[in-house]
Every structure is written in C-alpha cells, then in structure tokens.
JSON list of C-alpha atoms in Angstrom, two decimals:
[
{"chain": "A", "resi": 830, "resn": "MET", "atom": "CA", "xyz": [28.20, -63.86, 26.27]},
{"chain": "A", "resi": 831, "resn": "HIS", "atom": "CA", "xyz": [26.96, -61.70, 23.43]},
{"chain": "A", "resi": 832, "resn": "THR", "atom": "CA", "xyz": [26.64, -63.14, 19.95]},
{"chain": "A", "resi": 833, "resn": "HIS", "atom": "CA", "xyz": [26.79, -60.96, 16.88]},
{"chain": "A", "resi": 834, "resn": "VAL", "atom": "CA", "xyz": [23.81, -61.54, 14.61]},
{"chain": "A", "resi": 835, "resn": "VAL", "atom": "CA", "xyz": [24.39, -60.86, 10.93]},
{"chain": "A", "resi": 836, "resn": "SER", "atom": "CA", "xyz": [21.30, -59.72, 9.06]},
{"chain": "A", "resi": 837, "resn": "THR", "atom": "CA", "xyz": [20.40, -61.87, 6.09]},
{"chain": "A", "resi": 838, "resn": "ALA", "atom": "CA", "xyz": [17.71, -59.50, 4.83]},
{"chain": "A", "resi": 839, "resn": "ALA", "atom": "CA", "xyz": [18.14, -58.48, 1.21]},
{"chain": "A", "resi": 840, "resn": "ILE", "atom": "CA", "xyz": [19.51, -55.00, 0.59]},
{"chain": "A", "resi": 841, "resn": "HIS", "atom": "CA", "xyz": [17.50, -54.80, -2.62]},
{"chain": "A", "resi": 842, "resn": "PRO", "atom": "CA", "xyz": [14.38, -56.99, -3.08]},
{"chain": "A", "resi": 843, "resn": "ALA", "atom": "CA", "xyz": [14.03, -59.05, -6.26]},
{"chain": "A", "resi": 844, "resn": "TRP", "atom": "CA", "xyz": [11.42, -56.75, -7.81]},
{"chain": "A", "resi": 845, "resn": "LEU", "atom": "CA", "xyz": [13.77, -53.78, -7.43]},
{"chain": "A", "resi": 846, "resn": "ARG", "atom": "CA", "xyz": [16.71, -55.59, -9.01]},
{"chain": "A", "resi": 847, "resn": "ILE", "atom": "CA", "xyz": [14.60, -56.82, -11.94]},
{"chain": "A", "resi": 848, "resn": "THR", "atom": "CA", "xyz": [13.08, -53.40, -12.68]},
{"chain": "A", "resi": 849, "resn": "HIS", "atom": "CA", "xyz": [16.50, -51.76, -12.30]},
{"chain": "A", "resi": 850, "resn": "TRP", "atom": "CA", "xyz": [18.12, -53.96, -14.94]},
{"chain": "A", "resi": 851, "resn": "LEU", "atom": "CA", "xyz": [15.13, -53.78, -17.29]},
{"chain": "A", "resi": 852, "resn": "ASN", "atom": "CA", "xyz": [15.29, -49.98, -17.03]},
{"chain": "A", "resi": 853, "resn": "ALA", "atom": "CA", "xyz": [19.02, -50.12, -17.78]},
{"chain": "A", "resi": 854, "resn": "VAL", "atom": "CA", "xyz": [18.34, -52.13, -20.96]},
{"chain": "A", "resi": 855, "resn": "ALA", "atom": "CA", "xyz": [15.54, -49.77, -21.99]},
{"chain": "A", "resi": 856, "resn": "VAL", "atom": "CA", "xyz": [17.71, -46.67, -21.47]},
{"chain": "A", "resi": 857, "resn": "VAL", "atom": "CA", "xyz": [20.59, -48.08, -23.54]},
{"chain": "A", "resi": 858, "resn": "LEU", "atom": "CA", "xyz": [18.25, -49.03, -26.39]},
{"chain": "A", "resi": 859, "resn": "LEU", "atom": "CA", "xyz": [16.40, -45.71, -26.27]},
{"chain": "A", "resi": 860, "resn": "ALA", "atom": "CA", "xyz": [19.53, -43.59, -26.15]},
{"chain": "A", "resi": 861, "resn": "THR", "atom": "CA", "xyz": [21.40, -45.35, -28.95]},
{"chain": "A", "resi": 862, "resn": "SER", "atom": "CA", "xyz": [18.38, -45.59, -31.26]},
{"chain": "A", "resi": 863, "resn": "GLY", "atom": "CA", "xyz": [17.44, -42.00, -30.38]},
{"chain": "A", "resi": 864, "resn": "TRP", "atom": "CA", "xyz": [20.89, -40.81, -31.43]},
{"chain": "A", "resi": 865, "resn": "ARG", "atom": "CA", "xyz": [20.35, -42.44, -34.83]},
{"chain": "A", "resi": 866, "resn": "ILE", "atom": "CA", "xyz": [16.97, -40.71, -35.14]},
{"chain": "A", "resi": 867, "resn": "TYR", "atom": "CA", "xyz": [18.57, -37.38, -34.18]},
{"chain": "A", "resi": 868, "resn": "ASN", "atom": "CA", "xyz": [21.30, -37.82, -36.81]},
{"chain": "A", "resi": 869, "resn": "ALA", "atom": "CA", "xyz": [18.63, -38.15, -39.50]},
{"chain": "A", "resi": 870, "resn": "ALA", "atom": "CA", "xyz": [17.55, -34.54, -38.83]},
{"chain": "A", "resi": 871, "resn": "PRO", "atom": "CA", "xyz": [19.95, -32.82, -36.38]},
{"chain": "A", "resi": 872, "resn": "PHE", "atom": "CA", "xyz": [18.86, -29.51, -34.89]},
{"chain": "A", "resi": 873, "resn": "PHE", "atom": "CA", "xyz": [22.19, -28.76, -33.19]},
{"chain": "A", "resi": 874, "resn": "PRO", "atom": "CA", "xyz": [25.40, -28.13, -35.18]},
{"chain": "A", "resi": 875, "resn": "PHE", "atom": "CA", "xyz": [26.73, -31.64, -34.58]},
{"chain": "A", "resi": 876, "resn": "GLU", "atom": "CA", "xyz": [25.95, -35.29, -35.18]},
{"chain": "A", "resi": 877, "resn": "LEU", "atom": "CA", "xyz": [26.63, -38.22, -32.90]},
{"chain": "A", "resi": 878, "resn": "PRO", "atom": "CA", "xyz": [29.14, -40.93, -33.92]},
{"chain": "A", "resi": 879, "resn": "ARG", "atom": "CA", "xyz": [27.36, -43.51, -36.03]},
{"chain": "A", "resi": 880, "resn": "ALA", "atom": "CA", "xyz": [29.19, -46.31, -34.21]},
{"chain": "A", "resi": 881, "resn": "LEU", "atom": "CA", "xyz": [27.29, -45.38, -31.03]},
{"chain": "A", "resi": 882, "resn": "THR", "atom": "CA", "xyz": [23.87, -45.53, -32.68]},
{"chain": "A", "resi": 883, "resn": "LEU", "atom": "CA", "xyz": [21.40, -48.38, -33.03]},
{"chain": "A", "resi": 884, "resn": "GLY", "atom": "CA", "xyz": [19.11, -49.25, -35.92]},
{"chain": "A", "resi": 885, "resn": "GLY", "atom": "CA", "xyz": [21.37, -48.80, -38.95]},
{"chain": "A", "resi": 886, "resn": "TRP", "atom": "CA", "xyz": [18.88, -46.53, -40.68]},
{"chain": "A", "resi": 887, "resn": "LEU", "atom": "CA", "xyz": [16.01, -44.25, -39.64]},
{"chain": "A", "resi": 888, "resn": "GLY", "atom": "CA", "xyz": [13.28, -46.88, -39.98]},
{"chain": "A", "resi": 889, "resn": "GLY", "atom": "CA", "xyz": [15.25, -49.45, -38.00]},
{"chain": "A", "resi": 890, "resn": "ALA", "atom": "CA", "xyz": [16.10, -46.93, -35.31]},
{"chain": "A", "resi": 891, "resn": "LEU", "atom": "CA", "xyz": [12.43, -45.96, -34.95]},
{"chain": "A", "resi": 892, "resn": "GLN", "atom": "CA", "xyz": [11.43, -49.61, -34.51]},
{"chain": "A", "resi": 893, "resn": "TRP", "atom": "CA", "xyz": [14.03, -50.10, -31.77]},
{"chain": "A", "resi": 894, "resn": "HIS", "atom": "CA", "xyz": [12.97, -46.82, -30.14]},
{"chain": "A", "resi": 895, "resn": "PHE", "atom": "CA", "xyz": [9.27, -47.69, -30.04]},
{"chain": "A", "resi": 896, "resn": "ALA", "atom": "CA", "xyz": [9.93, -51.19, -28.68]},
{"chain": "A", "resi": 897, "resn": "ALA", "atom": "CA", "xyz": [12.20, -49.84, -25.92]},
{"chain": "A", "resi": 898, "resn": "MET", "atom": "CA", "xyz": [9.69, -47.07, -25.20]},
{"chain": "A", "resi": 899, "resn": "TRP", "atom": "CA", "xyz": [7.03, -49.61, -24.19]},
{"chain": "A", "resi": 900, "resn": "LEU", "atom": "CA", "xyz": [9.57, -51.42, -22.01]},
{"chain": "A", "resi": 901, "resn": "LEU", "atom": "CA", "xyz": [10.52, -48.18, -20.23]},
{"chain": "A", "resi": 902, "resn": "VAL", "atom": "CA", "xyz": [6.90, -47.09, -19.71]},
{"chain": "A", "resi": 903, "resn": "ALA", "atom": "CA", "xyz": [5.62, -50.48, -18.47]},
{"chain": "A", "resi": 904, "resn": "ASN", "atom": "CA", "xyz": [8.64, -51.20, -16.30]},
{"chain": "A", "resi": 905, "resn": "GLY", "atom": "CA", "xyz": [8.81, -47.62, -15.00]},
{"chain": "A", "resi": 906, "resn": "LEU", "atom": "CA", "xyz": [5.14, -47.67, -14.01]},
{"chain": "A", "resi": 907, "resn": "LEU", "atom": "CA", "xyz": [5.62, -51.02, -12.25]},
{"chain": "A", "resi": 908, "resn": "TYR", "atom": "CA", "xyz": [8.63, -49.65, -10.36]},
{"chain": "A", "resi": 909, "resn": "LEU", "atom": "CA", "xyz": [6.77, -46.52, -9.32]},
{"chain": "A", "resi": 910, "resn": "LEU", "atom": "CA", "xyz": [3.58, -48.33, -8.27]},
{"chain": "A", "resi": 911, "resn": "ILE", "atom": "CA", "xyz": [5.44, -50.89, -6.14]},
{"chain": "A", "resi": 912, "resn": "ASN", "atom": "CA", "xyz": [7.47, -48.10, -4.53]},
{"chain": "A", "resi": 913, "resn": "ILE", "atom": "CA", "xyz": [4.28, -46.23, -3.65]},
{"chain": "A", "resi": 914, "resn": "ALA", "atom": "CA", "xyz": [2.31, -49.32, -2.56]},
{"chain": "A", "resi": 915, "resn": "THR", "atom": "CA", "xyz": [5.05, -50.60, -0.25]},
{"chain": "A", "resi": 916, "resn": "GLY", "atom": "CA", "xyz": [5.82, -47.16, 1.20]},
{"chain": "A", "resi": 917, "resn": "ARG", "atom": "CA", "xyz": [9.39, -47.42, -0.10]},
{"chain": "A", "resi": 918, "resn": "LEU", "atom": "CA", "xyz": [9.10, -44.15, -2.03]},
{"chain": "A", "resi": 919, "resn": "ARG", "atom": "CA", "xyz": [8.40, -42.23, 1.17]},
{"chain": "A", "resi": 920, "resn": "ARG", "atom": "CA", "xyz": [10.94, -44.14, 3.29]},
{"chain": "A", "resi": 921, "resn": "GLN", "atom": "CA", "xyz": [13.87, -44.07, 0.88]},
{"chain": "A", "resi": 922, "resn": "PHE", "atom": "CA", "xyz": [13.55, -40.71, -0.85]},
{"chain": "A", "resi": 923, "resn": "PHE", "atom": "CA", "xyz": [12.05, -38.42, 1.78]},
{"chain": "A", "resi": 924, "resn": "PRO", "atom": "CA", "xyz": [12.56, -36.16, 3.61]},
{"chain": "A", "resi": 925, "resn": "LEU", "atom": "CA", "xyz": [14.95, -34.26, 1.35]},
{"chain": "A", "resi": 926, "resn": "SER", "atom": "CA", "xyz": [16.81, -31.53, 3.20]},
{"chain": "A", "resi": 927, "resn": "PRO", "atom": "CA", "xyz": [18.55, -28.83, 1.09]},
{"chain": "A", "resi": 928, "resn": "ARG", "atom": "CA", "xyz": [21.12, -28.24, 3.85]},
{"chain": "A", "resi": 929, "resn": "LEU", "atom": "CA", "xyz": [21.95, -31.94, 4.25]},
{"chain": "A", "resi": 930, "resn": "LEU", "atom": "CA", "xyz": [21.96, -32.32, 0.47]},
{"chain": "A", "resi": 931, "resn": "LEU", "atom": "CA", "xyz": [24.60, -29.60, 0.21]},
{"chain": "A", "resi": 932, "resn": "ASP", "atom": "CA", "xyz": [26.64, -31.24, 3.00]},
{"chain": "A", "resi": 933, "resn": "ASP", "atom": "CA", "xyz": [26.49, -34.64, 1.29]},
{"chain": "A", "resi": 934, "resn": "PHE", "atom": "CA", "xyz": [27.32, -33.10, -2.08]},
{"chain": "A", "resi": 935, "resn": "VAL", "atom": "CA", "xyz": [30.44, -31.44, -0.66]},
{"chain": "A", "resi": 936, "resn": "SER", "atom": "CA", "xyz": [31.41, -34.74, 0.98]},
{"chain": "A", "resi": 937, "resn": "ALA", "atom": "CA", "xyz": [30.93, -36.52, -2.36]},
{"chain": "A", "resi": 938, "resn": "LEU", "atom": "CA", "xyz": [33.23, -34.03, -4.11]},
{"chain": "A", "resi": 939, "resn": "LYS", "atom": "CA", "xyz": [35.87, -34.74, -1.47]},
{"chain": "A", "resi": 940, "resn": "GLY", "atom": "CA", "xyz": [35.39, -38.50, -1.83]},
{"chain": "A", "resi": 941, "resn": "ARG", "atom": "CA", "xyz": [34.17, -38.79, 1.74]},
{"chain": "A", "resi": 942, "resn": "LEU", "atom": "CA", "xyz": [30.50, -39.63, 1.23]},
{"chain": "A", "resi": 943, "resn": "ALA", "atom": "CA", "xyz": [29.59, -42.57, 3.47]},
{"chain": "A", "resi": 944, "resn": "HIS", "atom": "CA", "xyz": [28.13, -45.79, 2.03]},
{"chain": "A", "resi": 945, "resn": "ALA", "atom": "CA", "xyz": [28.15, -47.82, 5.25]},
{"chain": "A", "resi": 946, "resn": "ASP", "atom": "CA", "xyz": [24.56, -49.06, 4.91]},
{"chain": "A", "resi": 947, "resn": "LEU", "atom": "CA", "xyz": [23.41, -49.65, 1.34]},
{"chain": "A", "resi": 948, "resn": "ARG", "atom": "CA", "xyz": [19.82, -50.02, 2.57]},
{"chain": "A", "resi": 949, "resn": "HIS", "atom": "CA", "xyz": [19.60, -46.27, 3.14]},
{"chain": "A", "resi": 950, "resn": "TYR", "atom": "CA", "xyz": [20.20, -43.56, 0.57]},
{"chain": "A", "resi": 951, "resn": "ASN", "atom": "CA", "xyz": [22.16, -40.43, 1.37]},
{"chain": "A", "resi": 952, "resn": "MET", "atom": "CA", "xyz": [20.78, -37.04, 0.33]},
{"chain": "A", "resi": 953, "resn": "VAL", "atom": "CA", "xyz": [22.71, -37.00, -2.96]},
{"chain": "A", "resi": 954, "resn": "GLN", "atom": "CA", "xyz": [21.28, -40.39, -3.92]},
{"chain": "A", "resi": 955, "resn": "ARG", "atom": "CA", "xyz": [17.76, -39.33, -2.96]},
{"chain": "A", "resi": 956, "resn": "ALA", "atom": "CA", "xyz": [17.99, -36.16, -5.05]},
{"chain": "A", "resi": 957, "resn": "ALA", "atom": "CA", "xyz": [19.57, -37.99, -7.99]},
{"chain": "A", "resi": 958, "resn": "TYR", "atom": "CA", "xyz": [16.98, -40.79, -8.08]},
{"chain": "A", "resi": 959, "resn": "LEU", "atom": "CA", "xyz": [14.06, -38.39, -7.71]},
{"chain": "A", "resi": 960, "resn": "PHE", "atom": "CA", "xyz": [15.54, -36.31, -10.54]},
{"chain": "A", "resi": 961, "resn": "VAL", "atom": "CA", "xyz": [15.73, -39.42, -12.75]},
{"chain": "A", "resi": 962, "resn": "MET", "atom": "CA", "xyz": [12.09, -40.26, -12.06]},
{"chain": "A", "resi": 963, "resn": "LEU", "atom": "CA", "xyz": [11.03, -36.74, -13.04]},
{"chain": "A", "resi": 964, "resn": "ASP", "atom": "CA", "xyz": [13.36, -36.73, -16.05]},
{"chain": "A", "resi": 965, "resn": "CYS", "atom": "CA", "xyz": [11.86, -40.00, -17.31]},
{"chain": "A", "resi": 966, "resn": "ILE", "atom": "CA", "xyz": [8.39, -38.48, -17.03]},
{"chain": "A", "resi": 967, "resn": "VAL", "atom": "CA", "xyz": [9.55, -35.53, -19.15]},
{"chain": "A", "resi": 968, "resn": "LEU", "atom": "CA", "xyz": [11.08, -37.97, -21.65]},
{"chain": "A", "resi": 969, "resn": "VAL", "atom": "CA", "xyz": [7.82, -39.91, -21.95]},
{"chain": "A", "resi": 970, "resn": "LEU", "atom": "CA", "xyz": [5.63, -36.79, -22.26]},
{"chain": "A", "resi": 971, "resn": "SER", "atom": "CA", "xyz": [7.87, -35.15, -24.85]},
{"chain": "A", "resi": 972, "resn": "GLY", "atom": "CA", "xyz": [8.14, -38.50, -26.63]},
{"chain": "A", "resi": 973, "resn": "LEU", "atom": "CA", "xyz": [4.35, -38.66, -26.87]},
{"chain": "A", "resi": 974, "resn": "VAL", "atom": "CA", "xyz": [4.37, -35.28, -28.62]},
{"chain": "A", "resi": 975, "resn": "LEU", "atom": "CA", "xyz": [6.96, -36.52, -31.13]},
{"chain": "A", "resi": 976, "resn": "TRP", "atom": "CA", "xyz": [5.16, -39.84, -31.67]},
{"chain": "A", "resi": 977, "resn": "LYS", "atom": "CA", "xyz": [1.53, -38.70, -31.76]},
{"chain": "A", "resi": 978, "resn": "SER", "atom": "CA", "xyz": [1.67, -34.93, -32.14]},
{"chain": "A", "resi": 979, "resn": "VAL", "atom": "CA", "xyz": [-1.85, -34.56, -33.53]},
{"chain": "A", "resi": 980, "resn": "GLN", "atom": "CA", "xyz": [-3.37, -36.68, -30.75]},
{"chain": "A", "resi": 981, "resn": "PHE", "atom": "CA", "xyz": [-1.76, -34.60, -27.99]},
{"chain": "A", "resi": 982, "resn": "PRO", "atom": "CA", "xyz": [-2.22, -30.97, -29.10]},
{"chain": "A", "resi": 983, "resn": "MET", "atom": "CA", "xyz": [-2.41, -29.53, -25.57]},
{"chain": "A", "resi": 984, "resn": "LEU", "atom": "CA", "xyz": [0.76, -31.33, -24.52]},
{"chain": "A", "resi": 985, "resn": "ARG", "atom": "CA", "xyz": [2.45, -30.16, -27.73]},
{"chain": "A", "resi": 986, "resn": "GLU", "atom": "CA", "xyz": [1.52, -26.54, -27.03]},
{"chain": "A", "resi": 987, "resn": "LEU", "atom": "CA", "xyz": [2.65, -26.79, -23.40]},
{"chain": "A", "resi": 988, "resn": "MET", "atom": "CA", "xyz": [6.08, -27.76, -24.72]},
{"chain": "A", "resi": 989, "resn": "GLY", "atom": "CA", "xyz": [6.16, -24.85, -27.14]},
{"chain": "A", "resi": 990, "resn": "GLY", "atom": "CA", "xyz": [5.39, -26.82, -30.30]},
{"chain": "A", "resi": 991, "resn": "TYR", "atom": "CA", "xyz": [6.82, -29.86, -32.05]},
{"chain": "A", "resi": 992, "resn": "ASP", "atom": "CA", "xyz": [10.32, -28.50, -32.64]},
{"chain": "A", "resi": 993, "resn": "SER", "atom": "CA", "xyz": [10.58, -27.36, -29.04]},
{"chain": "A", "resi": 994, "resn": "ALA", "atom": "CA", "xyz": [9.43, -30.81, -27.86]},
{"chain": "A", "resi": 995, "resn": "ARG", "atom": "CA", "xyz": [12.29, -32.34, -29.88]},
{"chain": "A", "resi": 996, "resn": "ARG", "atom": "CA", "xyz": [14.78, -30.21, -28.00]},
{"chain": "A", "resi": 997, "resn": "VAL", "atom": "CA", "xyz": [13.15, -30.98, -24.64]},
{"chain": "A", "resi": 998, "resn": "HIS", "atom": "CA", "xyz": [13.33, -34.68, -25.47]},
{"chain": "A", "resi": 999, "resn": "PHE", "atom": "CA", "xyz": [16.97, -34.47, -26.51]},
{"chain": "A", "resi": 1000, "resn": "ILE", "atom": "CA", "xyz": [18.03, -32.47, -23.44]},
{"chain": "A", "resi": 1001, "resn": "ALA", "atom": "CA", "xyz": [16.13, -34.80, -21.10]},
{"chain": "A", "resi": 1002, "resn": "MET", "atom": "CA", "xyz": [17.88, -37.74, -22.77]},
{"chain": "A", "resi": 1003, "resn": "ALA", "atom": "CA", "xyz": [21.27, -36.03, -22.39]},
{"chain": "A", "resi": 1004, "resn": "LEU", "atom": "CA", "xyz": [20.60, -35.45, -18.69]},
{"chain": "A", "resi": 1005, "resn": "LEU", "atom": "CA", "xyz": [19.64, -39.10, -18.25]},
{"chain": "A", "resi": 1006, "resn": "VAL", "atom": "CA", "xyz": [22.80, -40.27, -20.02]},
{"chain": "A", "resi": 1007, "resn": "GLY", "atom": "CA", "xyz": [24.79, -37.88, -17.83]},
{"chain": "A", "resi": 1008, "resn": "PHE", "atom": "CA", "xyz": [23.21, -39.44, -14.73]},
{"chain": "A", "resi": 1009, "resn": "VAL", "atom": "CA", "xyz": [24.09, -42.92, -16.00]},
{"chain": "A", "resi": 1010, "resn": "GLY", "atom": "CA", "xyz": [27.71, -41.83, -16.45]},
{"chain": "A", "resi": 1011, "resn": "VAL", "atom": "CA", "xyz": [27.92, -40.48, -12.89]},
{"chain": "A", "resi": 1012, "resn": "HIS", "atom": "CA", "xyz": [26.08, -43.55, -11.59]},
{"chain": "A", "resi": 1013, "resn": "LEU", "atom": "CA", "xyz": [28.61, -45.88, -13.23]},
{"chain": "A", "resi": 1014, "resn": "ALA", "atom": "CA", "xyz": [31.49, -43.83, -11.81]},
{"chain": "A", "resi": 1015, "resn": "MET", "atom": "CA", "xyz": [30.00, -44.15, -8.32]},
{"chain": "A", "resi": 1016, "resn": "VAL", "atom": "CA", "xyz": [29.59, -47.91, -8.79]},
{"chain": "A", "resi": 1017, "resn": "ALA", "atom": "CA", "xyz": [33.26, -48.13, -9.79]},
{"chain": "A", "resi": 1018, "resn": "LEU", "atom": "CA", "xyz": [34.19, -46.32, -6.56]},
{"chain": "A", "resi": 1019, "resn": "VAL", "atom": "CA", "xyz": [31.92, -48.53, -4.41]},
{"chain": "A", "resi": 1020, "resn": "PRO", "atom": "CA", "xyz": [31.85, -51.94, -6.18]},
{"chain": "A", "resi": 1021, "resn": "ARG", "atom": "CA", "xyz": [29.71, -53.63, -3.52]},
{"chain": "A", "resi": 1022, "resn": "THR", "atom": "CA", "xyz": [26.76, -51.56, -4.73]},
{"chain": "A", "resi": 1023, "resn": "LEU", "atom": "CA", "xyz": [26.91, -53.55, -7.98]},
{"chain": "A", "resi": 1024, "resn": "LEU", "atom": "CA", "xyz": [27.02, -56.85, -6.10]},
{"chain": "A", "resi": 1025, "resn": "ALA", "atom": "CA", "xyz": [24.00, -55.78, -4.04]},
{"chain": "A", "resi": 1026, "resn": "MET", "atom": "CA", "xyz": [22.06, -54.97, -7.23]},
{"chain": "A", "resi": 1027, "resn": "LEU", "atom": "CA", "xyz": [23.01, -58.32, -8.76]},
{"chain": "A", "resi": 1028, "resn": "ARG", "atom": "CA", "xyz": [22.43, -60.71, -5.86]},
{"chain": "A", "resi": 1029, "resn": "GLY", "atom": "CA", "xyz": [20.44, -58.58, -3.44]},
{"chain": "A", "resi": 1030, "resn": "ARG", "atom": "CA", "xyz": [23.08, -58.61, -0.68]}
]
C-alpha cells in the first residue's frame, strides 16, 4: 500500500518573509515621502495628490525618506547576500529564457499562467524580480546623487547631472510602484501566495 507523504518544508524561509515585508514597508514610506518631496519642486507638469504623500511638509518628508532609505539599503543588502550565499539567487532566478519568458507572458495575459508549485518561479516572475533588484539599485545610486551630489561627482555625471538624476530617480520609483501594483493584482488572483508569504506554507 502506498502512502502519500505531504511535504512540510516551508515554501518561503523565515528570512525571506521578514526581508520581504521590511522591503514592503520601506517602499511604501519611500514612495509616499518621495511624492511629497517631488511636489515641493515638480519637474513634470503635474503634482501628486497631497493625500497620498507622507511628511506633511518638505522637511518632514525628507526625514521619512532618509529613514526609509537606510531600511531599504540594509534590508536589500541582507536579502541579496543571503540569496547569493545560499545559492537561491542562481536556483530561483536563472536560467532566464527569452522564448519561455514570452510563452509565460502570453499565458499570463490569458490568465493561464500556472502556479502549481509556489517554490518555483515561472519565467515572468524571474524576470520581474530580477528587474526589481536592478531597479532598486538604480534608485539607490540616483538617490545618492540627490543626497550627496558633491561627494559623488562621477556618479552624478554618469547620470547626466543633478536634474537628470532627479528624473532617473522618479522614473525608477514609478516603475517600482507599477511593479507593486501588478504584484498586488497577481496576489489577488492567487491568494495562497499571500498566505505562503505570511506563514511560510
């Protein structure tokens, strides 16, 4: 007689769940305080609704932004180092096949993308998470130019100057917020992904 053994191994280890939620907090704080900072000197012909901003005034928004910046950098580095040290980065995100990515993307548009095993990422997830890692690096580097422009002259010039770095920072933030929106939509479609990120299984 065959017995069916149910795996009790965690889908997401504790360190992954903790860094995920700390990153989520950091992104919310950075985006909302950043919008308040942007409104103080907008460079596009629009401002963001004040109700969505954090800090109340420019000085308050800057304090929130700097505090959340350290959280994102420290937590992001921890996430990246553990991923590299455990080999998870290589296992979960590579290889990345353009052909399979296109197939999975088409399946996602049709609502047919499989999520049978949450331990393994499909090609769309791999591409999206790698994009977010790179986008966060761009956010940090452009943020350094805005924060300490004189101390990072080479980085400032690579970004085309201070004003250009502001636009790079804003666009990178907008892309990250866009990812969060899609991510939340996917969670709504597959609710057990939220449970797995909360309790590990």
